[in-house]
Amino acid sequence: MPPHRPHVLCGINAEYMGERIMKGQALADASQSSQTAKRIMEINHRHPIVDELRRRFKENKDDKEAKDAALLLYEIAALQSGFSLDDTNSFAARMHRTMKQGLNLDADGGLVEEEAYAIEEEPEEEEDEADEEGDDKEEEEEEKEKEKDVKDEL
């Protein structure tokens, strides 16, 4: 991949359109539907994500977070290139694990307890509007009093 590209991965495939047409044909027979285009993926080895993954795999070949990240990179490149994923549930599970890691949440943590999820109720908008109307009336009365004072002085 040329050094001027900021992307981590790039999926390129000239045969993809043929595969897509074959999958879309209503009368395609079973032998044609099993043919798939060769997927080619370019990796930008100078990208910081790739460099970090290389470092992590070098330290620990069984690093689950690094494996998830590598698989996500592949699946994202496939999706960006127009391919469909064979197992969207696994993709979603990896995305959720990655989001939890990014938010510093326990990967195995369950739902938040009802008591811990208490939301303080804010005053309703009607009360706020009533307060604003009351403030407006007070300001109007003050202005009228000032006008009266000015007239009395004249």
mmCIF file of C-alpha atoms in Angstrom:
data_model
loop_
_atom_site.group_PDB
_atom_site.id
_atom_site.type_symbol
_atom_site.label_atom_id
_atom_site.label_comp_id
_atom_site.label_asym_id
_atom_site.label_seq_id
_atom_site.Cartn_x
_atom_site.Cartn_y
_atom_site.Cartn_z
ATOM 1 C CA MET A 1 0.000 0.000 0.000
ATOM 2 C CA PRO A 2 1.428 3.413 -0.838
ATOM 3 C CA PRO A 3 2.596 5.403 2.198
ATOM 4 C CA HIS A 4 0.246 8.314 1.439
ATOM 5 C CA ARG A 5 -2.859 6.266 2.266
ATOM 6 C CA PRO A 6 -3.993 6.786 5.865
ATOM 7 C CA HIS A 7 -6.222 3.684 5.924
ATOM 8 C CA VAL A 8 -5.356 0.561 7.870
ATOM 9 C CA LEU A 9 -6.745 -1.944 5.382
ATOM 10 C CA CYS A 10 -8.046 -1.822 1.879
ATOM 11 C CA GLY A 11 -10.006 -4.621 0.273
ATOM 12 C CA ILE A 12 -9.564 -4.783 -3.487
ATOM 13 C CA ASN A 13 -11.160 -7.257 -5.828
ATOM 14 C CA ALA A 14 -11.788 -6.996 -9.552
ATOM 15 C CA GLU A 15 -13.807 -10.243 -9.577
ATOM 16 C CA TYR A 16 -16.230 -9.006 -6.906
ATOM 17 C CA MET A 17 -18.869 -7.702 -9.298
ATOM 18 C CA GLY A 18 -19.076 -11.094 -10.985
ATOM 19 C CA GLU A 19 -19.590 -12.778 -7.603
ATOM 20 C CA ARG A 20 -22.273 -10.288 -6.668
ATOM 21 C CA ILE A 21 -24.130 -10.794 -9.946
ATOM 22 C CA MET A 22 -24.018 -14.574 -9.520
ATOM 23 C CA LYS A 23 -25.361 -14.348 -5.962
ATOM 24 C CA GLY A 24 -28.162 -12.103 -7.131
ATOM 25 C CA GLN A 25 -29.399 -14.347 -9.913
ATOM 26 C CA ALA A 26 -32.652 -15.976 -8.939
ATOM 27 C CA LEU A 27 -32.078 -19.040 -11.107
ATOM 28 C CA ALA A 28 -28.399 -19.648 -10.300
ATOM 29 C CA ASP A 29 -27.704 -23.306 -9.737
ATOM 30 C CA ALA A 30 -25.877 -24.686 -6.688
ATOM 31 C CA SER A 31 -22.538 -25.082 -8.473
ATOM 32 C CA GLN A 32 -22.413 -21.396 -9.403
ATOM 33 C CA SER A 33 -23.464 -20.174 -5.962
ATOM 34 C CA SER A 34 -20.486 -21.914 -4.344
ATOM 35 C CA GLN A 35 -18.011 -19.964 -6.484
ATOM 36 C CA THR A 36 -16.641 -16.939 -4.708
ATOM 37 C CA ALA A 37 -14.246 -14.272 -5.832
ATOM 38 C CA LYS A 38 -10.742 -14.276 -4.428
ATOM 39 C CA ARG A 39 -10.541 -11.659 -1.734
ATOM 40 C CA ILE A 40 -7.396 -9.573 -1.688
ATOM 41 C CA MET A 41 -6.600 -7.414 1.314
ATOM 42 C CA GLU A 42 -3.834 -4.841 1.469
ATOM 43 C CA ILE A 43 -2.428 -3.971 4.880
ATOM 44 C CA ASN A 44 -0.824 -0.608 5.590
ATOM 45 C CA HIS A 45 2.087 -1.839 7.721
ATOM 46 C CA ARG A 46 2.963 1.748 8.669
ATOM 47 C CA HIS A 47 -0.415 2.430 10.274
ATOM 48 C CA PRO A 48 -0.241 2.726 14.105
ATOM 49 C CA ILE A 49 -3.031 0.154 14.598
ATOM 50 C CA VAL A 50 -1.193 -2.460 12.551
ATOM 51 C CA ASP A 51 2.071 -1.655 14.317
ATOM 52 C CA GLU A 52 0.411 -2.022 17.744
ATOM 53 C CA LEU A 53 -1.207 -5.317 16.750
ATOM 54 C CA ARG A 54 2.166 -6.606 15.514
ATOM 55 C CA ARG A 55 3.746 -5.627 18.849
ATOM 56 C CA ARG A 56 0.978 -7.280 20.885
ATOM 57 C CA PHE A 57 1.105 -10.547 18.913
ATOM 58 C CA LYS A 58 4.863 -10.584 19.283
ATOM 59 C CA GLU A 59 4.487 -10.331 23.087
ATOM 60 C CA ASN A 60 1.536 -12.721 23.413
ATOM 61 C CA LYS A 61 0.223 -14.833 20.535
ATOM 62 C CA ASP A 62 -2.977 -15.558 22.490
ATOM 63 C CA ASP A 63 -3.915 -11.896 23.177
ATOM 64 C CA LYS A 64 -7.733 -11.978 22.851
ATOM 65 C CA GLU A 65 -8.064 -8.203 22.406
ATOM 66 C CA ALA A 66 -5.498 -8.215 19.605
ATOM 67 C CA LYS A 67 -7.250 -11.152 17.903
ATOM 68 C CA ASP A 68 -10.589 -9.349 18.128
ATOM 69 C CA ALA A 69 -9.047 -6.194 16.688
ATOM 70 C CA ALA A 70 -7.413 -8.084 13.813
ATOM 71 C CA LEU A 71 -10.665 -9.871 12.960
ATOM 72 C CA LEU A 72 -12.572 -6.591 13.152
ATOM 73 C CA LEU A 73 -10.106 -4.977 10.759
ATOM 74 C CA TYR A 74 -10.637 -7.790 8.284
ATOM 75 C CA GLU A 75 -14.435 -7.689 8.609
ATOM 76 C CA ILE A 76 -14.538 -3.904 8.284
ATOM 77 C CA ALA A 77 -12.385 -4.066 5.137
ATOM 78 C CA ALA A 78 -14.703 -6.747 3.736
ATOM 79 C CA LEU A 79 -17.791 -4.635 4.470
ATOM 80 C CA GLN A 80 -16.198 -1.514 2.991
ATOM 81 C CA SER A 81 -15.396 -3.479 -0.155
ATOM 82 C CA GLY A 82 -19.014 -4.572 -0.493
ATOM 83 C CA PHE A 83 -18.710 -8.157 0.734
ATOM 84 C CA SER A 84 -21.229 -9.581 3.146
ATOM 85 C CA LEU A 85 -20.163 -11.233 6.386
ATOM 86 C CA ASP A 86 -20.828 -14.919 6.906
ATOM 87 C CA ASP A 87 -21.343 -14.532 10.662
ATOM 88 C CA THR A 88 -22.810 -11.168 11.627
ATOM 89 C CA ASN A 89 -23.453 -12.308 15.214
ATOM 90 C CA SER A 90 -19.731 -12.860 15.821
ATOM 91 C CA PHE A 91 -18.990 -9.470 14.264
ATOM 92 C CA ALA A 92 -21.539 -7.812 16.567
ATOM 93 C CA ALA A 93 -20.156 -9.620 19.647
ATOM 94 C CA ARG A 94 -16.612 -8.454 18.793
ATOM 95 C CA MET A 95 -17.860 -4.902 18.271
ATOM 96 C CA HIS A 96 -19.600 -4.952 21.663
ATOM 97 C CA ARG A 97 -16.463 -6.272 23.398
ATOM 98 C CA THR A 98 -14.377 -3.587 21.700
ATOM 99 C CA MET A 99 -16.842 -0.865 22.707
ATOM 100 C CA LYS A 100 -16.793 -2.063 26.317
ATOM 101 C CA GLN A 101 -12.988 -1.975 26.316
ATOM 102 C CA GLY A 102 -12.994 1.527 24.869
ATOM 103 C CA LEU A 103 -15.434 2.673 27.562
ATOM 104 C CA ASN A 104 -13.444 0.896 30.327
ATOM 105 C CA LEU A 105 -16.344 -1.413 31.169
ATOM 106 C CA ASP A 106 -16.095 -4.963 32.460
ATOM 107 C CA ALA A 107 -16.165 -7.222 29.389
ATOM 108 C CA ASP A 108 -18.169 -9.840 31.324
ATOM 109 C CA GLY A 109 -20.344 -7.332 33.178
ATOM 110 C CA GLY A 110 -24.090 -7.703 32.981
ATOM 111 C CA LEU A 111 -26.849 -5.154 32.987
ATOM 112 C CA VAL A 112 -26.896 -2.201 35.345
ATOM 113 C CA GLU A 113 -29.045 -2.809 38.437
ATOM 114 C CA GLU A 114 -32.325 -0.882 38.629
ATOM 115 C CA GLU A 115 -31.298 0.844 41.861
ATOM 116 C CA ALA A 116 -27.974 1.958 40.387
ATOM 117 C CA TYR A 117 -29.733 3.342 37.340
ATOM 118 C CA ALA A 118 -31.885 5.866 39.200
ATOM 119 C CA ILE A 119 -32.376 9.023 37.180
ATOM 120 C CA GLU A 120 -33.059 12.259 38.985
ATOM 121 C CA GLU A 121 -36.271 13.710 37.685
ATOM 122 C CA GLU A 122 -36.032 17.217 36.381
ATOM 123 C CA PRO A 123 -38.937 19.655 36.632
ATOM 124 C CA GLU A 124 -41.318 19.357 33.767
ATOM 125 C CA GLU A 125 -41.285 21.887 30.979
ATOM 126 C CA GLU A 126 -44.719 23.215 31.956
ATOM 127 C CA GLU A 127 -43.385 24.300 35.341
ATOM 128 C CA ASP A 128 -40.416 25.963 33.668
ATOM 129 C CA GLU A 129 -42.734 27.806 31.284
ATOM 130 C CA ALA A 130 -44.920 28.919 34.181
ATOM 131 C CA ASP A 131 -41.838 30.225 36.008
ATOM 132 C CA GLU A 132 -40.745 32.103 32.907
ATOM 133 C CA GLU A 133 -44.213 33.644 32.532
ATOM 134 C CA GLY A 134 -44.114 34.704 36.197
ATOM 135 C CA ASP A 135 -40.691 36.297 35.690
ATOM 136 C CA ASP A 136 -41.978 38.160 32.631
ATOM 137 C CA LYS A 137 -44.943 39.538 34.609
ATOM 138 C CA GLU A 138 -42.660 40.727 37.402
ATOM 139 C CA GLU A 139 -40.424 42.518 34.912
ATOM 140 C CA GLU A 140 -43.435 44.186 33.279
ATOM 141 C CA GLU A 141 -44.700 45.402 36.666
ATOM 142 C CA GLU A 142 -41.273 46.825 37.524
ATOM 143 C CA GLU A 143 -41.170 48.682 34.207
ATOM 144 C CA LYS A 144 -44.664 50.119 34.813
ATOM 145 C CA GLU A 145 -43.602 51.316 38.261
ATOM 146 C CA LYS A 146 -40.532 53.011 36.801
ATOM 147 C CA GLU A 147 -42.705 54.688 34.155
ATOM 148 C CA LYS A 148 -45.070 55.942 36.889
ATOM 149 C CA ASP A 149 -42.115 57.289 38.873
ATOM 150 C CA VAL A 150 -40.817 59.121 35.809
ATOM 151 C CA LYS A 151 -44.293 60.625 35.103
ATOM 152 C CA ASP A 152 -44.672 61.688 38.723
ATOM 153 C CA GLU A 153 -41.321 63.460 38.613
ATOM 154 C CA LEU A 154 -42.385 65.402 35.500
#
